PDB file of C-alpha atoms in Angstrom:
ATOM      1  CA  UNK A   1    -205.198  82.008-200.644  1.00  0.00           C
ATOM      2  CA  UNK A   2    -207.344  82.942-203.649  1.00  0.00           C
ATOM      3  CA  UNK A   3    -210.350  82.948-201.357  1.00  0.00           C
ATOM      4  CA  UNK A   4    -209.012  86.127-199.750  1.00  0.00           C
ATOM      5  CA  UNK A   5    -208.712  88.063-202.985  1.00  0.00           C
ATOM      6  CA  UNK A   6    -211.987  87.180-204.705  1.00  0.00           C
ATOM      7  CA  UNK A   7    -214.915  89.498-204.189  1.00  0.00           C
ATOM      8  CA  UNK A   8    -218.151  88.191-202.756  1.00  0.00           C
ATOM      9  CA  UNK A   9    -221.336  88.609-204.754  1.00  0.00           C
ATOM     10  CA  UNK A  10    -224.106  88.913-202.184  1.00  0.00           C
ATOM     11  CA  UNK A  11    -226.701  87.698-204.705  1.00  0.00           C
ATOM     12  CA  UNK A  12    -224.877  84.344-204.805  1.00  0.00           C
ATOM     13  CA  UNK A  13    -225.449  83.958-201.078  1.00  0.00           C
ATOM     14  CA  UNK A  14    -229.210  84.481-201.241  1.00  0.00           C
ATOM     15  CA  UNK A  15    -231.761  81.831-202.183  1.00  0.00           C
ATOM     16  CA  UNK A  16    -233.404  83.834-204.954  1.00  0.00           C
ATOM     17  CA  UNK A  17    -231.201  85.417-207.591  1.00  0.00           C
ATOM     18  CA  UNK A  18    -233.910  87.574-209.124  1.00  0.00           C
ATOM     19  CA  UNK A  19    -233.870  90.312-206.486  1.00  0.00           C
ATOM     20  CA  UNK A  20    -234.720  93.889-207.209  1.00  0.00           C
ATOM     21  CA  UNK A  21    -231.642  95.877-206.190  1.00  0.00           C
ATOM     22  CA  UNK A  22    -233.747  98.865-205.150  1.00  0.00           C
ATOM     23  CA  UNK A  23    -236.014  96.954-202.743  1.00  0.00           C
ATOM     24  CA  UNK A  24    -234.915  96.121-199.177  1.00  0.00           C
ATOM     25  CA  UNK A  25    -234.176  92.543-198.162  1.00  0.00           C
ATOM     26  CA  UNK A  26    -236.675  90.634-196.052  1.00  0.00           C
ATOM     27  CA  UNK A  27    -235.789  89.459-192.551  1.00  0.00           C
ATOM     28  CA  UNK A  28    -235.387  85.795-193.644  1.00  0.00           C
ATOM     29  CA  UNK A  29    -233.145  86.888-196.523  1.00  0.00           C
ATOM     30  CA  UNK A  30    -231.054  88.992-194.141  1.00  0.00           C
ATOM     31  CA  UNK A  31    -230.704  86.061-191.707  1.00  0.00           C
ATOM     32  CA  UNK A  32    -229.715  83.787-194.570  1.00  0.00           C
ATOM     33  CA  UNK A  33    -227.205  86.378-195.784  1.00  0.00           C
ATOM     34  CA  UNK A  34    -225.678  86.746-192.305  1.00  0.00           C
ATOM     35  CA  UNK A  35    -225.447  82.966-191.857  1.00  0.00           C
ATOM     36  CA  UNK A  36    -223.822  82.452-195.234  1.00  0.00           C
ATOM     37  CA  UNK A  37    -221.392  85.345-194.634  1.00  0.00           C
ATOM     38  CA  UNK A  38    -220.421  83.737-191.326  1.00  0.00           C
ATOM     39  CA  UNK A  39    -219.840  80.402-193.069  1.00  0.00           C
ATOM     40  CA  UNK A  40    -217.808  82.182-195.735  1.00  0.00           C
ATOM     41  CA  UNK A  41    -215.838  83.988-193.010  1.00  0.00           C
ATOM     42  CA  UNK A  42    -215.118  80.687-191.245  1.00  0.00           C
ATOM     43  CA  UNK A  43    -213.964  79.232-194.561  1.00  0.00           C
ATOM     44  CA  UNK A  44    -211.576  82.168-195.056  1.00  0.00           C
ATOM     45  CA  UNK A  45    -210.286  81.825-191.478  1.00  0.00           C
ATOM     46  CA  UNK A  46    -209.720  78.111-192.040  1.00  0.00           C
ATOM     47  CA  UNK A  47    -207.771  78.789-195.251  1.00  0.00           C
ATOM     48  CA  UNK A  48    -205.651  81.444-193.514  1.00  0.00           C
ATOM     49  CA  UNK A  49    -204.975  79.129-190.569  1.00  0.00           C
ATOM     50  CA  UNK A  50    -203.982  76.306-192.920  1.00  0.00           C
ATOM     51  CA  UNK A  51    -201.680  78.650-194.858  1.00  0.00           C
ATOM     52  CA  UNK A  52    -200.036  79.997-191.699  1.00  0.00           C
ATOM     53  CA  UNK A  53    -199.542  76.511-190.260  1.00  0.00           C
ATOM     54  CA  UNK A  54    -198.109  75.166-193.506  1.00  0.00           C
ATOM     55  CA  UNK A  55    -195.662  78.086-193.645  1.00  0.00           C
ATOM     56  CA  UNK A  56    -194.877  78.128-189.927  1.00  0.00           C
ATOM     57  CA  UNK A  57    -191.112  77.905-190.459  1.00  0.00           C
ATOM     58  CA  UNK A  58    -191.164  80.778-192.959  1.00  0.00           C
ATOM     59  CA  UNK A  59    -193.187  82.985-190.615  1.00  0.00           C
ATOM     60  CA  UNK A  60    -190.967  82.114-187.651  1.00  0.00           C
ATOM     61  CA  UNK A  61    -187.892  83.008-189.687  1.00  0.00           C
ATOM     62  CA  UNK A  62    -189.504  86.237-190.888  1.00  0.00           C
ATOM     63  CA  UNK A  63    -190.483  87.277-187.356  1.00  0.00           C
ATOM     64  CA  UNK A  64    -186.995  86.442-186.067  1.00  0.00           C
ATOM     65  CA  UNK A  65    -185.484  88.621-188.805  1.00  0.00           C
ATOM     66  CA  UNK A  66    -187.913  91.410-187.942  1.00  0.00           C
ATOM     67  CA  UNK A  67    -186.996  91.118-184.282  1.00  0.00           C
ATOM     68  CA  UNK A  68    -183.291  91.268-185.135  1.00  0.00           C
ATOM     69  CA  UNK A  69    -183.881  94.293-187.370  1.00  0.00           C
ATOM     70  CA  UNK A  70    -185.797  96.083-184.615  1.00  0.00           C
ATOM     71  CA  UNK A  71    -183.084  95.269-182.089  1.00  0.00           C
ATOM     72  CA  UNK A  72    -180.363  96.440-184.466  1.00  0.00           C
ATOM     73  CA  UNK A  73    -182.212  99.659-185.272  1.00  0.00           C
ATOM     74  CA  UNK A  74    -182.789 100.355-181.558  1.00  0.00           C
ATOM     75  CA  UNK A  75    -179.088  99.775-180.865  1.00  0.00           C
ATOM     76  CA  UNK A  76    -178.128 102.026-183.760  1.00  0.00           C
ATOM     77  CA  UNK A  77    -180.581 104.692-182.609  1.00  0.00           C
ATOM     78  CA  UNK A  78    -179.138 104.528-179.086  1.00  0.00           C
ATOM     79  CA  UNK A  79    -175.575 104.866-180.407  1.00  0.00           C
ATOM     80  CA  UNK A  80    -176.446 107.768-182.719  1.00  0.00           C
ATOM     81  CA  UNK A  81    -178.275 109.483-179.865  1.00  0.00           C
ATOM     82  CA  UNK A  82    -175.225 109.090-177.627  1.00  0.00           C
ATOM     83  CA  UNK A  83    -172.969 110.421-180.376  1.00  0.00           C
ATOM     84  CA  UNK A  84    -175.208 113.440-180.942  1.00  0.00           C
ATOM     85  CA  UNK A  85    -175.315 114.102-177.203  1.00  0.00           C
ATOM     86  CA  UNK A  86    -171.538 113.883-177.036  1.00  0.00           C
ATOM     87  CA  UNK A  87    -171.140 116.238-179.983  1.00  0.00           C
ATOM     88  CA  UNK A  88    -173.678 118.748-178.723  1.00  0.00           C
ATOM     89  CA  UNK A  89    -172.543 118.725-175.077  1.00  0.00           C
ATOM     90  CA  UNK A  90    -168.805 118.790-175.731  1.00  0.00           C
ATOM     91  CA  UNK A  91    -168.022 119.937-179.231  1.00  0.00           C
ATOM     92  CA  UNK A  92    -165.037 117.913-180.393  1.00  0.00           C
ATOM     93  CA  UNK A  93    -163.530 120.940-182.155  1.00  0.00           C
ATOM     94  CA  UNK A  94    -163.372 122.805-178.854  1.00  0.00           C
ATOM     95  CA  UNK A  95    -161.773 119.818-177.133  1.00  0.00           C
ATOM     96  CA  UNK A  96    -159.200 119.453-179.909  1.00  0.00           C
ATOM     97  CA  UNK A  97    -158.465 123.183-179.782  1.00  0.00           C
ATOM     98  CA  UNK A  98    -158.013 122.979-175.990  1.00  0.00           C
ATOM     99  CA  UNK A  99    -155.632 120.021-176.342  1.00  0.00           C
ATOM    100  CA  UNK A 100    -153.636 121.782-179.075  1.00  0.00           C
ATOM    101  CA  UNK A 101    -153.440 124.944-176.926  1.00  0.00           C
ATOM    102  CA  UNK A 102    -152.252 122.875-173.953  1.00  0.00           C
ATOM    103  CA  UNK A 103    -149.590 121.198-176.110  1.00  0.00           C
ATOM    104  CA  UNK A 104    -148.466 124.628-177.331  1.00  0.00           C
ATOM    105  CA  UNK A 105    -148.244 126.004-173.773  1.00  0.00           C
ATOM    106  CA  UNK A 106    -146.360 122.949-172.565  1.00  0.00           C
ATOM    107  CA  UNK A 107    -143.937 123.156-175.506  1.00  0.00           C
ATOM    108  CA  UNK A 108    -143.265 126.859-174.815  1.00  0.00           C
ATOM    109  CA  UNK A 109    -142.720 126.172-171.120  1.00  0.00           C
ATOM    110  CA  UNK A 110    -140.335 123.314-171.934  1.00  0.00           C
ATOM    111  CA  UNK A 111    -138.420 125.500-174.412  1.00  0.00           C
ATOM    112  CA  UNK A 112    -138.182 128.324-171.833  1.00  0.00           C
ATOM    113  CA  UNK A 113    -136.944 125.883-169.189  1.00  0.00           C
ATOM    114  CA  UNK A 114    -134.324 124.496-171.610  1.00  0.00           C
ATOM    115  CA  UNK A 115    -133.161 128.043-172.338  1.00  0.00           C
ATOM    116  CA  UNK A 116    -132.990 128.822-168.606  1.00  0.00           C
ATOM    117  CA  UNK A 117    -131.121 125.576-168.009  1.00  0.00           C
ATOM    118  CA  UNK A 118    -128.645 126.485-170.772  1.00  0.00           C
ATOM    119  CA  UNK A 119    -128.215 129.921-169.147  1.00  0.00           C
ATOM    120  CA  UNK A 120    -127.625 128.340-165.723  1.00  0.00           C
ATOM    121  CA  UNK A 121    -125.068 125.945-167.257  1.00  0.00           C
ATOM    122  CA  UNK A 122    -123.269 128.877-168.887  1.00  0.00           C
ATOM    123  CA  UNK A 123    -123.250 130.771-165.564  1.00  0.00           C
ATOM    124  CA  UNK A 124    -121.933 127.698-163.737  1.00  0.00           C
ATOM    125  CA  UNK A 125    -119.190 127.246-166.354  1.00  0.00           C
ATOM    126  CA  UNK A 126    -118.227 130.926-166.066  1.00  0.00           C
ATOM    127  CA  UNK A 127    -118.253 130.680-162.298  1.00  0.00           C
ATOM    128  CA  UNK A 128    -116.034 127.585-162.386  1.00  0.00           C
ATOM    129  CA  UNK A 129    -113.682 129.309-164.833  1.00  0.00           C
ATOM    130  CA  UNK A 130    -113.489 132.391-162.611  1.00  0.00           C
ATOM    131  CA  UNK A 131    -112.763 130.235-159.554  1.00  0.00           C
ATOM    132  CA  UNK A 132    -110.087 128.396-161.467  1.00  0.00           C
ATOM    133  CA  UNK A 133    -108.505 131.662-162.575  1.00  0.00           C
ATOM    134  CA  UNK A 134    -108.791 133.168-159.114  1.00  0.00           C
ATOM    135  CA  UNK A 135    -107.074 130.128-157.714  1.00  0.00           C
ATOM    136  CA  UNK A 136    -104.361 130.347-160.392  1.00  0.00           C
ATOM    137  CA  UNK A 137    -103.729 134.052-159.783  1.00  0.00           C
ATOM    138  CA  UNK A 138    -103.621 133.744-156.062  1.00  0.00           C
ATOM    139  CA  UNK A 139    -106.574 135.982-155.565  1.00  0.00           C
ATOM    140  CA  UNK A 140    -108.559 134.874-152.703  1.00  0.00           C
ATOM    141  CA  UNK A 141    -110.362 136.181-149.817  1.00  0.00           C
ATOM    142  CA  UNK A 142    -108.457 134.535-147.057  1.00  0.00           C
ATOM    143  CA  UNK A 143    -110.053 136.495-144.371  1.00  0.00           C
TER     144      UNK A 143
END
């Protein structure tokens, strides 16, 4: 792969090395330069192709890892987006507060119903005691 990192000296590609840098190149020199640059380009392409083919497994593994990373990041992005939507649409604090308020209301109602039930039991016991005493005293509304 050194061929990719070395610079190209254009003077090496021309037939005469004693060129004046300030004078323009002739048409034949330009054609020669273009032809040699194309040959050099083909040489570089051949080296790159050889390198890629000889490291096919490494590149395949690298691209598979990249694909997995992209898939994972898209999945993560989707999940974070859903979480942010959930948090912004229905703030969790408000939902928790509503649930706690509902629990408080239900607890108060249950306590009030227990107290009423205790009161009803006491009234029933008093009523039964009064009936028992009325029956024992002979008081009765016989008609």
